[in-house]
XYZ file of C-alpha atoms in Angstrom:
715
model
C 9.319 -28.261 22.246
C 12.865 -27.673 20.962
C 13.303 -27.155 17.225
C 15.467 -30.249 16.773
C 12.911 -32.420 18.550
C 10.178 -31.102 16.272
C 12.294 -31.939 13.233
C 12.846 -35.509 14.418
C 9.076 -36.055 14.672
C 8.307 -34.990 11.103
C 7.045 -37.312 8.412
C 9.593 -39.105 6.251
C 9.281 -36.677 3.328
C 10.483 -33.826 5.560
C 13.085 -35.976 7.348
C 14.576 -36.565 3.908
C 14.921 -32.793 3.532
C 16.740 -32.680 6.883
C 19.074 -35.447 5.702
C 19.804 -33.520 2.522
C 20.427 -30.363 4.522
C 23.135 -32.054 6.618
C 24.563 -34.070 3.736
C 27.739 -31.960 3.488
C 30.641 -31.302 5.850
C 29.888 -27.675 6.729
C 28.077 -28.556 9.969
C 27.844 -32.227 11.086
C 24.436 -33.592 12.052
C 26.036 -35.392 15.024
C 27.092 -32.073 16.556
C 23.642 -30.608 15.875
C 22.015 -33.614 17.540
C 24.114 -33.975 20.682
C 24.417 -30.220 21.371
C 20.870 -29.333 20.229
C 19.703 -27.674 23.448
C 22.811 -25.521 23.798
C 22.912 -24.574 20.103
C 19.295 -23.369 20.071
C 19.851 -21.263 23.174
C 22.571 -19.060 21.672
C 22.318 -15.758 19.762
C 24.078 -16.781 16.552
C 22.780 -13.737 14.713
C 24.697 -11.453 17.050
C 27.733 -13.725 16.964
C 27.804 -13.509 13.163
C 28.198 -9.723 13.527
C 30.329 -9.477 16.700
C 33.795 -11.067 16.765
C 34.041 -11.143 20.559
C 30.681 -12.868 20.999
C 31.562 -15.307 18.220
C 34.874 -16.150 19.926
C 33.152 -16.890 23.235
C 30.592 -19.194 21.596
C 33.344 -20.852 19.554
C 35.321 -21.719 22.697
C 32.208 -22.931 24.523
C 31.340 -25.109 21.519
C 34.731 -26.799 21.693
C 34.349 -27.307 25.448
C 30.916 -28.884 24.903
C 32.415 -31.257 22.367
C 35.019 -32.279 24.950
C 32.263 -32.847 27.507
C 30.269 -34.916 25.038
C 33.348 -36.987 24.237
C 33.806 -37.690 27.951
C 30.201 -38.831 28.186
C 30.747 -41.277 25.354
C 33.840 -42.654 27.069
C 32.131 -43.010 30.437
C 28.968 -44.456 28.923
C 30.856 -47.041 26.929
C 29.566 -45.678 23.641
C 31.071 -46.986 20.435
C 34.581 -46.084 19.479
C 33.179 -44.623 16.244
C 31.101 -41.991 18.105
C 34.104 -41.030 20.194
C 36.249 -40.779 17.079
C 33.718 -38.638 15.210
C 33.363 -36.129 18.041
C 37.143 -35.678 18.233
C 37.289 -35.324 14.430
C 34.553 -32.676 14.434
C 36.357 -30.663 17.103
C 39.546 -30.794 15.081
C 37.649 -29.686 11.954
C 36.187 -26.656 13.762
C 39.689 -25.426 14.632
C 39.883 -23.819 11.185
C 37.493 -21.116 12.448
C 39.900 -20.075 15.215
C 40.797 -16.802 13.474
C 37.312 -16.002 12.142
C 34.796 -17.606 14.544
C 31.983 -15.450 13.178
C 32.103 -17.523 9.980
C 31.118 -20.580 11.994
C 28.385 -18.570 13.728
C 27.042 -17.547 10.327
C 27.011 -21.177 9.174
C 25.132 -22.380 12.281
C 22.647 -19.513 11.933
C 22.008 -20.501 8.309
C 21.373 -24.159 9.213
C 18.928 -23.160 11.973
C 17.052 -20.920 9.519
C 16.792 -23.745 6.968
C 15.494 -26.080 9.679
C 12.856 -23.536 10.584
C 11.804 -23.277 6.945
C 11.356 -27.073 6.744
C 9.261 -26.975 9.931
C 7.088 -24.154 8.607
C 6.448 -25.988 5.345
C 5.517 -29.148 7.241
C 3.177 -27.279 9.596
C 1.491 -25.477 6.709
C 0.945 -28.751 4.845
C -0.566 -30.290 7.962
C -2.956 -27.364 8.445
C -4.101 -27.560 4.837
C -4.667 -31.281 5.164
C -6.800 -30.791 8.270
C -8.637 -27.817 6.715
C -7.536 -25.641 9.603
C -6.002 -22.865 7.578
C -7.517 -19.536 8.555
C -6.572 -17.132 5.809
C -5.646 -13.642 6.869
C -8.024 -11.439 4.850
C -5.379 -8.736 4.653
C -2.861 -11.073 3.030
C -3.452 -12.104 -0.571
C -2.156 -15.146 -2.409
C 0.157 -12.813 -4.310
C 1.633 -11.458 -1.082
C 2.202 -14.926 0.313
C 3.873 -15.898 -2.952
C 6.168 -12.874 -2.726
C 7.049 -13.729 0.875
C 8.005 -17.245 -0.179
C 10.130 -15.990 -3.060
C 11.724 -13.347 -0.850
C 12.622 -15.948 1.768
C 14.053 -18.177 -0.967
C 16.150 -15.299 -2.314
C 17.515 -14.513 1.146
C 18.353 -18.166 1.713
C 20.161 -18.365 -1.620
C 22.190 -15.284 -0.716
C 23.116 -16.833 2.637
C 24.124 -20.051 0.891
C 26.132 -18.052 -1.631
C 27.922 -16.259 1.192
C 28.895 -19.628 2.634
C 29.952 -20.802 -0.831
C 32.185 -17.751 -1.297
C 33.930 -18.475 2.002
C 34.447 -22.111 1.064
C 35.781 -21.059 -2.326
C 38.232 -18.683 -0.672
C 39.422 -21.486 1.613
C 39.897 -23.777 -1.391
C 41.878 -21.123 -3.195
C 44.022 -20.421 -0.125
C 44.802 -24.130 0.100
C 45.773 -24.287 -3.567
C 47.782 -21.087 -3.386
C 49.634 -22.236 -0.277
C 50.614 -25.585 -1.820
C 51.490 -23.940 -5.112
C 53.775 -21.416 -3.409
C 55.303 -24.171 -1.280
C 55.949 -26.227 -4.394
C 57.737 -23.325 -6.075
C 59.826 -22.519 -3.015
C 60.920 -26.108 -2.367
C 61.938 -26.610 -5.980
C 62.412 -30.353 -5.753
C 64.594 -32.002 -8.409
C 63.125 -35.444 -7.966
C 61.146 -36.050 -11.135
C 58.757 -38.571 -9.583
C 58.120 -36.365 -6.571
C 57.692 -33.346 -8.797
C 55.204 -35.229 -10.949
C 53.258 -36.292 -7.880
C 53.157 -32.725 -6.566
C 51.922 -31.496 -9.935
C 49.156 -34.084 -9.881
C 48.082 -32.858 -6.461
C 48.185 -29.237 -7.618
C 46.259 -30.091 -10.785
C 43.598 -31.880 -8.734
C 43.303 -28.877 -6.444
C 43.062 -26.560 -9.442
C 40.425 -28.747 -11.079
C 38.443 -28.691 -7.849
C 38.846 -24.916 -7.629
C 37.722 -24.542 -11.252
C 34.668 -26.709 -10.627
C 33.822 -24.684 -7.529
C 34.126 -21.416 -9.439
C 31.894 -22.708 -12.219
C 29.381 -24.005 -9.684
C 29.334 -20.683 -7.873
C 28.919 -18.664 -11.067
C 26.089 -20.948 -12.138
C 24.449 -20.563 -8.733
C 24.813 -16.809 -8.966
C 23.061 -16.844 -12.321
C 20.165 -18.817 -10.859
C 20.059 -16.446 -7.884
C 19.732 -13.499 -10.275
C 16.990 -15.359 -12.162
C 15.011 -15.476 -8.920
C 15.804 -11.827 -8.172
C 14.650 -10.760 -11.639
C 11.403 -12.707 -11.328
C 10.764 -11.127 -7.948
C 11.603 -7.666 -9.258
C 9.079 -8.059 -12.073
C 6.374 -8.943 -9.562
C 7.261 -5.997 -7.315
C 7.572 -3.374 -10.049
C 5.067 -4.490 -12.664
C 2.384 -5.846 -10.358
C 2.560 -4.781 -6.716
C 3.816 -1.241 -7.324
C 1.398 -0.704 -10.222
C -1.485 -1.948 -8.057
C -0.425 0.399 -5.245
C -0.309 3.319 -7.688
C -3.839 2.500 -8.862
C -5.021 2.220 -5.250
C -3.485 5.616 -4.565
C -5.268 7.085 -7.575
C -8.583 5.746 -6.312
C -7.889 6.797 -2.720
C -7.315 10.357 -3.938
C -10.935 10.427 -5.128
C -12.420 8.860 -2.011
C -11.998 5.090 -2.398
C -11.418 3.252 0.898
C -8.238 1.637 -0.468
C -5.095 1.202 1.618
C -2.094 3.196 0.407
C 0.314 2.088 3.124
C 3.812 1.566 1.723
C 5.378 -0.320 4.641
C 5.047 -3.761 3.053
C 6.397 -2.614 -0.305
C 9.250 -0.865 1.475
C 10.125 -4.091 3.289
C 10.183 -6.053 0.018
C 12.128 -3.419 -1.941
C 14.676 -3.071 0.852
C 15.166 -6.828 1.186
C 15.724 -7.305 -2.529
C 18.096 -4.340 -2.671
C 20.099 -5.817 0.214
C 20.304 -9.159 -1.580
C 21.446 -7.585 -4.850
C 24.089 -5.506 -3.087
C 25.284 -8.721 -1.458
C 25.653 -10.254 -4.918
C 27.754 -7.251 -5.945
C 29.982 -7.933 -2.942
C 30.303 -11.566 -4.000
C 31.334 -10.491 -7.498
C 33.872 -8.085 -6.049
C 35.258 -10.900 -3.919
C 35.497 -13.115 -6.996
C 37.474 -10.387 -8.734
C 39.859 -10.256 -5.773
C 40.270 -14.021 -5.841
C 40.862 -13.975 -9.579
C 43.530 -11.304 -9.038
C 45.384 -13.730 -6.772
C 44.849 -16.943 -8.740
C 43.816 -17.210 -12.361
C 44.481 -19.662 -15.146
C 43.617 -20.464 -18.739
C 39.849 -20.630 -19.357
C 39.169 -19.123 -15.938
C 35.311 -19.021 -15.777
C 35.359 -15.945 -13.537
C 37.211 -13.922 -16.152
C 34.705 -14.961 -18.803
C 31.389 -14.772 -16.907
C 31.837 -12.042 -14.303
C 31.321 -9.030 -16.645
C 27.909 -10.318 -17.770
C 26.866 -11.094 -14.197
C 28.060 -7.656 -13.074
C 26.089 -5.970 -15.840
C 23.017 -7.986 -14.976
C 23.031 -7.320 -11.229
C 23.672 -3.609 -11.814
C 20.782 -3.496 -14.277
C 18.441 -5.181 -11.787
C 19.537 -2.830 -9.018
C 19.110 0.229 -11.224
C 15.579 -0.830 -12.159
C 14.724 -1.544 -8.523
C 16.109 1.771 -7.266
C 14.404 3.826 -9.972
C 11.049 2.214 -9.183
C 11.557 2.666 -5.432
C 11.283 6.472 -5.601
C 7.584 7.372 -5.331
C 5.197 10.140 -4.294
C 3.710 8.831 -1.066
C 1.260 11.704 -0.472
C -0.038 13.563 -3.499
C -0.047 17.395 -3.605
C -2.861 18.966 -1.589
C -3.815 22.268 0.010
C -4.683 22.306 3.727
C -8.192 23.668 3.079
C -8.757 22.065 -0.301
C -11.742 19.982 -1.303
C -9.408 17.098 -2.041
C -5.865 16.411 -3.241
C -4.506 17.404 -6.661
C -6.353 20.715 -6.839
C -3.863 23.542 -6.191
C -4.342 27.280 -6.145
C -1.732 29.830 -7.111
C -0.078 31.622 -4.177
C -1.636 29.198 -1.674
C 0.668 26.785 0.154
C 0.421 23.075 -0.547
C 2.231 19.964 0.694
C 3.528 16.812 -0.987
C 5.608 13.896 0.288
C 8.056 11.664 -1.576
C 9.418 8.367 -0.287
C 12.312 6.096 -1.171
C 11.310 2.477 -0.605
C 14.859 1.199 -0.164
C 15.410 1.898 3.520
C 19.144 1.994 4.184
C 20.013 3.853 7.430
C 23.325 4.968 5.938
C 21.360 7.030 3.398
C 19.550 9.046 6.075
C 19.886 12.750 5.144
C 22.253 11.808 2.289
C 19.878 12.105 -0.698
C 18.588 15.552 -1.676
C 15.222 15.703 -3.432
C 14.576 18.633 -5.785
C 11.177 19.819 -7.032
C 10.425 21.128 -10.509
C 7.344 21.713 -12.622
C 6.031 20.617 -16.026
C 9.339 19.331 -17.409
C 7.399 17.570 -20.161
C 4.645 20.110 -20.689
C 2.445 19.475 -23.745
C 2.796 21.771 -26.737
C -0.635 23.325 -26.462
C -1.404 26.907 -27.332
C -2.287 28.827 -24.202
C -0.945 26.153 -21.848
C 0.154 27.931 -18.687
C 3.589 27.549 -17.064
C 4.325 27.783 -13.341
C 7.278 28.173 -11.004
C 7.506 26.264 -7.729
C 8.363 28.584 -4.844
C 9.338 27.803 -1.265
C 11.743 25.209 0.107
C 11.972 23.113 -3.032
C 14.963 20.981 -1.990
C 14.901 18.608 0.977
C 16.833 15.562 2.145
C 15.236 12.146 2.434
C 15.215 11.298 6.116
C 13.615 8.917 8.579
C 12.526 11.557 11.111
C 9.539 12.885 9.142
C 7.790 9.533 8.713
C 5.552 7.823 11.265
C 6.935 4.449 10.172
C 10.539 5.566 9.929
C 10.574 5.482 6.140
C 12.924 7.531 3.987
C 10.776 10.567 3.131
C 11.109 14.146 1.990
C 8.033 16.016 3.220
C 7.512 19.332 1.405
C 4.981 21.319 3.439
C 5.241 24.918 2.290
C 5.388 25.025 -1.491
C 3.488 27.522 -3.630
C 2.905 27.974 -7.353
C 3.248 31.189 -9.314
C 2.304 31.533 -12.951
C 5.054 32.626 -15.284
C 4.186 35.931 -16.883
C 5.778 34.905 -20.150
C 3.961 31.591 -20.200
C 0.414 32.756 -20.692
C -0.431 31.367 -24.072
C 2.878 29.886 -25.217
C 3.105 28.494 -28.757
C 1.921 24.989 -29.369
C 1.367 22.469 -32.101
C -2.002 21.390 -30.690
C -4.862 23.774 -31.373
C -6.999 22.645 -28.454
C -9.575 24.410 -26.395
C -9.125 23.357 -22.774
C -10.579 25.247 -19.856
C -8.363 26.154 -16.910
C -9.829 23.272 -14.906
C -9.143 20.796 -17.731
C -5.498 21.807 -17.991
C -3.346 19.185 -16.261
C 0.115 19.723 -14.785
C 2.731 17.449 -13.233
C 5.130 18.176 -10.369
C 8.480 16.432 -10.801
C 11.001 15.225 -8.213
C 14.574 14.050 -8.701
C 17.412 12.837 -6.506
C 20.694 10.952 -6.742
C 21.375 7.548 -5.209
C 25.034 6.973 -4.324
C 26.146 3.959 -2.304
C 28.866 1.293 -2.585
C 30.339 2.850 -5.763
C 26.921 2.741 -7.426
C 25.291 5.946 -8.647
C 21.752 6.139 -10.051
C 19.668 9.197 -10.949
C 16.114 8.830 -9.661
C 12.978 10.616 -10.839
C 9.314 10.478 -9.946
C 6.296 12.695 -10.442
C 2.925 13.487 -8.936
C -0.390 12.558 -10.420
C -1.675 15.365 -12.661
C -2.877 18.404 -10.738
C -5.341 21.114 -11.713
C -4.171 24.638 -10.893
C -6.762 27.323 -10.192
C -6.443 30.981 -9.302
C -9.816 31.511 -7.622
C -11.877 29.489 -5.143
C -14.871 29.699 -7.498
C -13.018 27.241 -9.767
C -12.639 24.654 -7.008
C -15.817 22.695 -7.727
C -15.106 22.346 -11.433
C -11.449 21.477 -10.794
C -12.420 18.702 -8.398
C -14.757 17.280 -11.036
C -11.781 17.076 -13.419
C -9.673 15.281 -10.810
C -12.482 12.804 -10.174
C -12.988 12.067 -13.864
C -9.293 11.698 -14.645
C -8.468 9.358 -11.774
C -11.615 7.319 -12.280
C -10.822 6.559 -15.921
C -7.173 7.213 -16.770
C -4.499 4.578 -16.157
C -1.759 6.693 -17.752
C -0.695 9.176 -15.053
C 1.273 11.325 -17.497
C -1.535 11.789 -20.015
C -1.786 15.569 -19.718
C -4.055 15.828 -22.761
C -6.665 13.510 -21.274
C -9.445 16.080 -21.600
C -8.654 16.715 -25.265
C -10.281 13.395 -26.038
C -12.103 12.511 -22.854
C -13.687 9.043 -22.571
C -17.162 8.386 -21.189
C -17.744 6.586 -17.904
C -19.957 3.578 -17.432
C -22.630 3.797 -14.784
C -20.949 1.181 -12.529
C -17.798 3.330 -12.573
C -19.648 6.575 -11.905
C -21.948 5.073 -9.286
C -18.979 3.755 -7.345
C -17.262 7.140 -7.604
C -20.333 8.999 -6.307
C -20.628 6.600 -3.389
C -16.956 7.202 -2.541
C -17.655 10.937 -2.250
C -20.133 10.339 0.566
C -18.039 7.576 2.111
C -14.890 9.694 2.347
C -16.784 12.776 3.596
C -19.187 11.156 6.049
C -17.999 7.510 6.431
C -21.312 6.315 4.896
C -21.568 5.668 1.181
C -24.609 5.355 -1.061
C -26.893 2.334 -1.029
C -28.121 0.567 -4.155
C -31.588 2.160 -4.071
C -30.039 5.619 -3.755
C -27.756 4.923 -6.692
C -30.721 3.659 -8.716
C -32.467 7.001 -8.239
C -29.389 8.873 -9.491
C -29.077 6.518 -12.472
C -32.746 7.081 -13.302
C -32.141 10.836 -13.167
C -29.234 10.509 -15.627
C -30.474 7.827 -18.025
C -34.215 7.545 -17.562
C -35.903 4.284 -16.672
C -33.858 1.220 -17.684
C -34.064 -2.469 -16.818
C -30.340 -2.384 -16.068
C -27.963 0.561 -15.929
C -24.761 -1.467 -16.249
C -24.313 -0.714 -19.938
C -25.251 2.976 -19.654
C -22.530 5.560 -20.227
C -22.248 9.223 -19.359
C -19.967 11.701 -21.085
C -17.715 14.221 -19.389
C -19.801 16.992 -20.920
C -23.067 15.654 -19.514
C -21.452 15.127 -16.115
C -19.961 18.573 -15.642
C -20.835 20.981 -18.487
C -24.407 20.527 -19.684
C -27.248 21.679 -17.461
C -29.731 19.164 -16.152
C -33.035 19.562 -18.110
C -35.283 22.335 -16.754
C -32.511 23.695 -14.488
C -29.612 26.127 -14.706
C -27.002 23.784 -13.207
C -25.078 20.656 -14.140
C -25.426 17.214 -12.602
C -22.107 17.595 -10.776
C -23.045 20.997 -9.309
C -26.315 19.492 -8.007
C -24.670 16.398 -6.535
C -21.744 18.292 -5.022
C -24.101 20.846 -3.479
C -25.976 18.050 -1.721
C -22.706 16.507 -0.535
C -21.546 19.832 0.900
C -24.889 20.360 2.652
C -24.781 16.877 4.204
C -21.190 17.272 5.355
C -21.808 20.732 6.804
C -25.245 20.326 8.406
C -26.604 16.779 8.237
C -23.666 14.449 8.813
C -24.979 12.754 11.965
C -28.440 12.167 10.497
C -26.864 10.829 7.308
C -24.572 8.437 9.182
C -27.540 7.245 11.266
C -29.314 6.254 8.082
C -32.172 8.653 8.882
C -31.926 10.403 5.507
C -33.159 8.422 2.539
C -31.897 11.314 0.440
C -31.805 10.202 -3.161
C -35.379 9.198 -3.855
C -37.624 10.523 -6.619
C -41.022 12.086 -5.958
C -42.757 9.172 -7.643
C -40.889 6.604 -5.553
C -41.502 8.659 -2.444
C -45.301 8.510 -2.930
C -45.203 4.786 -3.672
C -43.352 4.131 -0.425
C -45.402 6.397 1.842
C -48.872 5.432 0.581
C -48.334 1.963 1.973
C -47.521 3.232 5.476
C -49.576 4.405 8.430
C -50.531 8.038 9.024
C -47.633 10.273 10.076
C -44.906 8.209 8.396
C -42.392 10.547 6.790
C -39.098 10.389 4.958
C -36.302 12.823 4.207
C -35.135 13.380 0.643
C -32.903 15.724 -1.291
C -34.410 18.312 -3.590
C -33.858 17.897 -7.329
C -34.485 21.543 -8.140
C -32.069 23.464 -5.907
C -28.599 24.234 -7.241
C -26.548 24.179 -4.030
C -28.388 21.396 -2.273
C -31.743 21.256 -0.519
C -33.541 18.769 1.713
C -37.242 18.319 2.391
C -39.552 15.917 4.151
C -42.797 14.353 3.005
C -45.405 12.539 5.073
C -48.519 10.539 4.493
C -51.950 11.465 5.807
C -55.412 10.135 5.020
C -58.487 12.009 3.826
C -61.976 11.659 5.342
C -62.650 8.879 2.842
C -59.485 6.994 3.818
C -57.488 7.876 0.723
C -53.701 8.241 1.325
C -52.285 11.667 0.632
C -48.565 12.513 0.509
C -47.690 16.071 1.498
C -44.383 17.969 1.403
C -42.755 21.204 2.491
C -40.523 23.535 0.545
C -36.869 22.327 0.622
C -34.494 23.724 3.205
C -31.172 25.050 1.913
C -27.786 25.289 3.563
C -28.734 28.874 4.525
C -31.739 27.573 6.477
C -29.740 24.785 8.060
C -27.093 27.290 9.128
C -29.793 28.938 11.258
C -31.586 25.924 12.668
C -30.581 22.226 12.912
C -32.694 19.993 10.726
C -33.671 17.728 13.635
C -35.164 20.798 15.380
C -37.178 21.588 12.261
C -38.581 18.044 12.332
C -39.209 18.265 16.066
C -41.015 21.617 16.068
C -42.777 21.554 12.717
C -46.582 21.856 13.051
C -49.593 22.583 10.899
C -52.975 23.977 11.900
C -55.804 21.589 11.080
C -59.591 21.957 11.592
C -60.499 24.440 14.329
C -56.907 25.765 14.267
C -55.641 22.884 16.390
C -51.830 22.713 16.004
C -50.524 19.278 15.095
C -47.119 17.858 14.229
C -47.815 15.484 11.322
C -44.372 13.845 11.526
C -44.727 10.736 13.714
C -42.696 7.831 12.291
C -39.494 7.964 10.307
C -39.803 5.604 7.349
C -40.333 2.712 7.559
C -41.699 2.750 11.142
C -39.261 4.295 13.664
C -40.919 6.655 16.206
C -39.668 10.194 15.640
C -38.267 10.648 19.124
C -36.365 7.383 18.832
C -34.770 8.507 15.562
C -33.988 12.127 16.500
C -34.407 12.465 20.267
C -30.707 12.169 21.038
C -30.083 15.360 19.047
C -32.797 17.517 20.647
C -31.922 20.587 22.735
C -33.353 20.801 26.248
C -35.980 23.433 25.498
C -38.942 22.819 23.206
C -42.258 24.396 22.255
C -42.654 28.123 22.871
C -39.366 28.216 24.823
C -37.322 26.861 21.942
C -34.821 29.319 20.464
C -35.774 28.028 17.004
C -39.543 28.717 17.100
C -39.359 32.245 15.749
C -37.302 31.061 12.791
C -39.674 28.168 12.179
C -42.658 30.524 12.132
C -41.109 32.743 9.464
C -39.381 30.111 7.289
C -41.419 26.914 7.219
C -43.938 27.191 4.406
C -46.269 24.389 3.436
C -46.403 24.024 -0.344
C -47.970 20.792 -1.481
C -51.240 18.916 -1.028
C -53.491 16.793 -3.131
C -56.341 18.664 -4.953
C -59.051 16.891 -2.947
C -57.537 17.752 0.411
C -60.153 19.621 2.459
C -58.850 20.650 5.899
C -57.706 24.213 6.416
C -54.341 25.312 5.060
C -51.572 24.386 7.477
C -48.905 26.772 8.669
C -45.916 26.672 10.955
C -46.892 26.836 14.599
C -45.170 26.236 17.927
C -45.462 22.877 19.618
C -47.596 23.045 22.747
């Protein structure tokens, strides 16, 4: 159905809005009504930009008005309709020289109609409870879209107002010049002419005041929108980026923000054009108490301030510094190449390759004794361009930078007598560029999240722990002395962080029962762990009781082992993993003979995995048995599923038996692991020799009587 027909069928409240829309003389409702089909079939957007297209549509419009007039005559329609159509055609003649102005007006009216229709349709859907909310679009985003559309509409209206104001001024100027040239001596005639000129001037003054007032309200809306973009949406994106750097599954896509920033920048630059036009008009015609002369400087200052704030906020680090083979972003190693990408969220094609981004290091380094200084080497100056971005954004992608420690920097003087390890020392990489467009120049700066700089791969694990802790807890990205007074983490924060490590590495995070086991390991048995806190020292510096390693070293070793050797089994859910020995026995004693589960060792530094199974004694008592844990060295020689497949013990009369029958809770072993088996098994398996020499049975209940089991080939 045509747009005009849809409008005519709306409820009265929306028809009133249509009446108000066509209340003025800019575009008569009669013309819209009688030429509706033709009007909606034209490309007014193109006509508003192309003089030749606009001229063709302008001439066709006049011809259509002639045709419509003929229809009225032939159909015996009222003389009033005939008169109005002829009057409208005559009125449109003023666009003969600039037909694109008329195209712009028609385009604006069609857009406002569409907005009324959309509001009506949305209200109807809500009333019928048929609204299906897009889960990816929040209330805040929808609110921004509405405000952005309103801002664009106000700018379009203002553009039309400026043109009308210019026409008014031209009319006044023409009559004023004519009056001066004619120089009539007739007092009565001269008085009458002066009255006409004064009326025109009063009208011009009122129009100028109205426009300036409207511009102020437009900037009110722009400022409100800017606050939402900069103080809310951009801040939320920065926090999402922080969390994504440490494994959170948060979206860091900038396309939507770029669209919003670009739209607002376009609108504000349009306002600057309007102000420039007002200055031109004031240069031609001014008078005592001219409102433009009085109000323009404040409006100019305000729009420039809003634009400056928008542009400064639009320069961001899209991809944080990272090494190709690093454990994660923000850990850099001296003399090893790293990459980082900046992005300018105001996407103006005319700026492509025009803005040079320069890289520097630690411009605001803390005054700490021993704080190292670094130089950035490589191509440290690049132009923002649209060729290096998948989405066509304005980016500068630095791919081959390196860091080199300054020889003179080792131990510089400082006012803070702190003792920070190398992996607790935070550094910031800075970026700057210059925005220059439409006689507006703004210096832009942005910086990376703090990075940890190491000189040896042995420091990688500890450095990554620092990055995790900082980005989990710190909301001040430039707090380089964070570890001088490091806060504790609550268990909900830490548990979520630990789950992210598995999620980002293997696509499967930790379940609540697995997290409970870790919490129990850290805090002992508690009714609830929500209020429990863990210090940075306990997380990464103090050894776990009865071991020679920290909690983080133990956890990270398990993560590395899973990623390197057990990823498929972990993603399948076959590995229970984090389960204590006590919990393991409780679970297995309730199951049938041969039920087994896979859990991580709590006593091996770099990660170990073992399996335990339940058997029953001659008296029917359940007995849980285990094997020594397998390390990443073992798993590098033989896949874990082959260990489970070929593992056997020798029972009474030296009969070999595989005690592993059902993966907890009750999945047959072949169903759980069969898809990973190699073709050969038993004595022909390439893994049997290794199994014979490495699999050692270590645990049984004291009352267990059958002969000691050992590794043996499957028959």
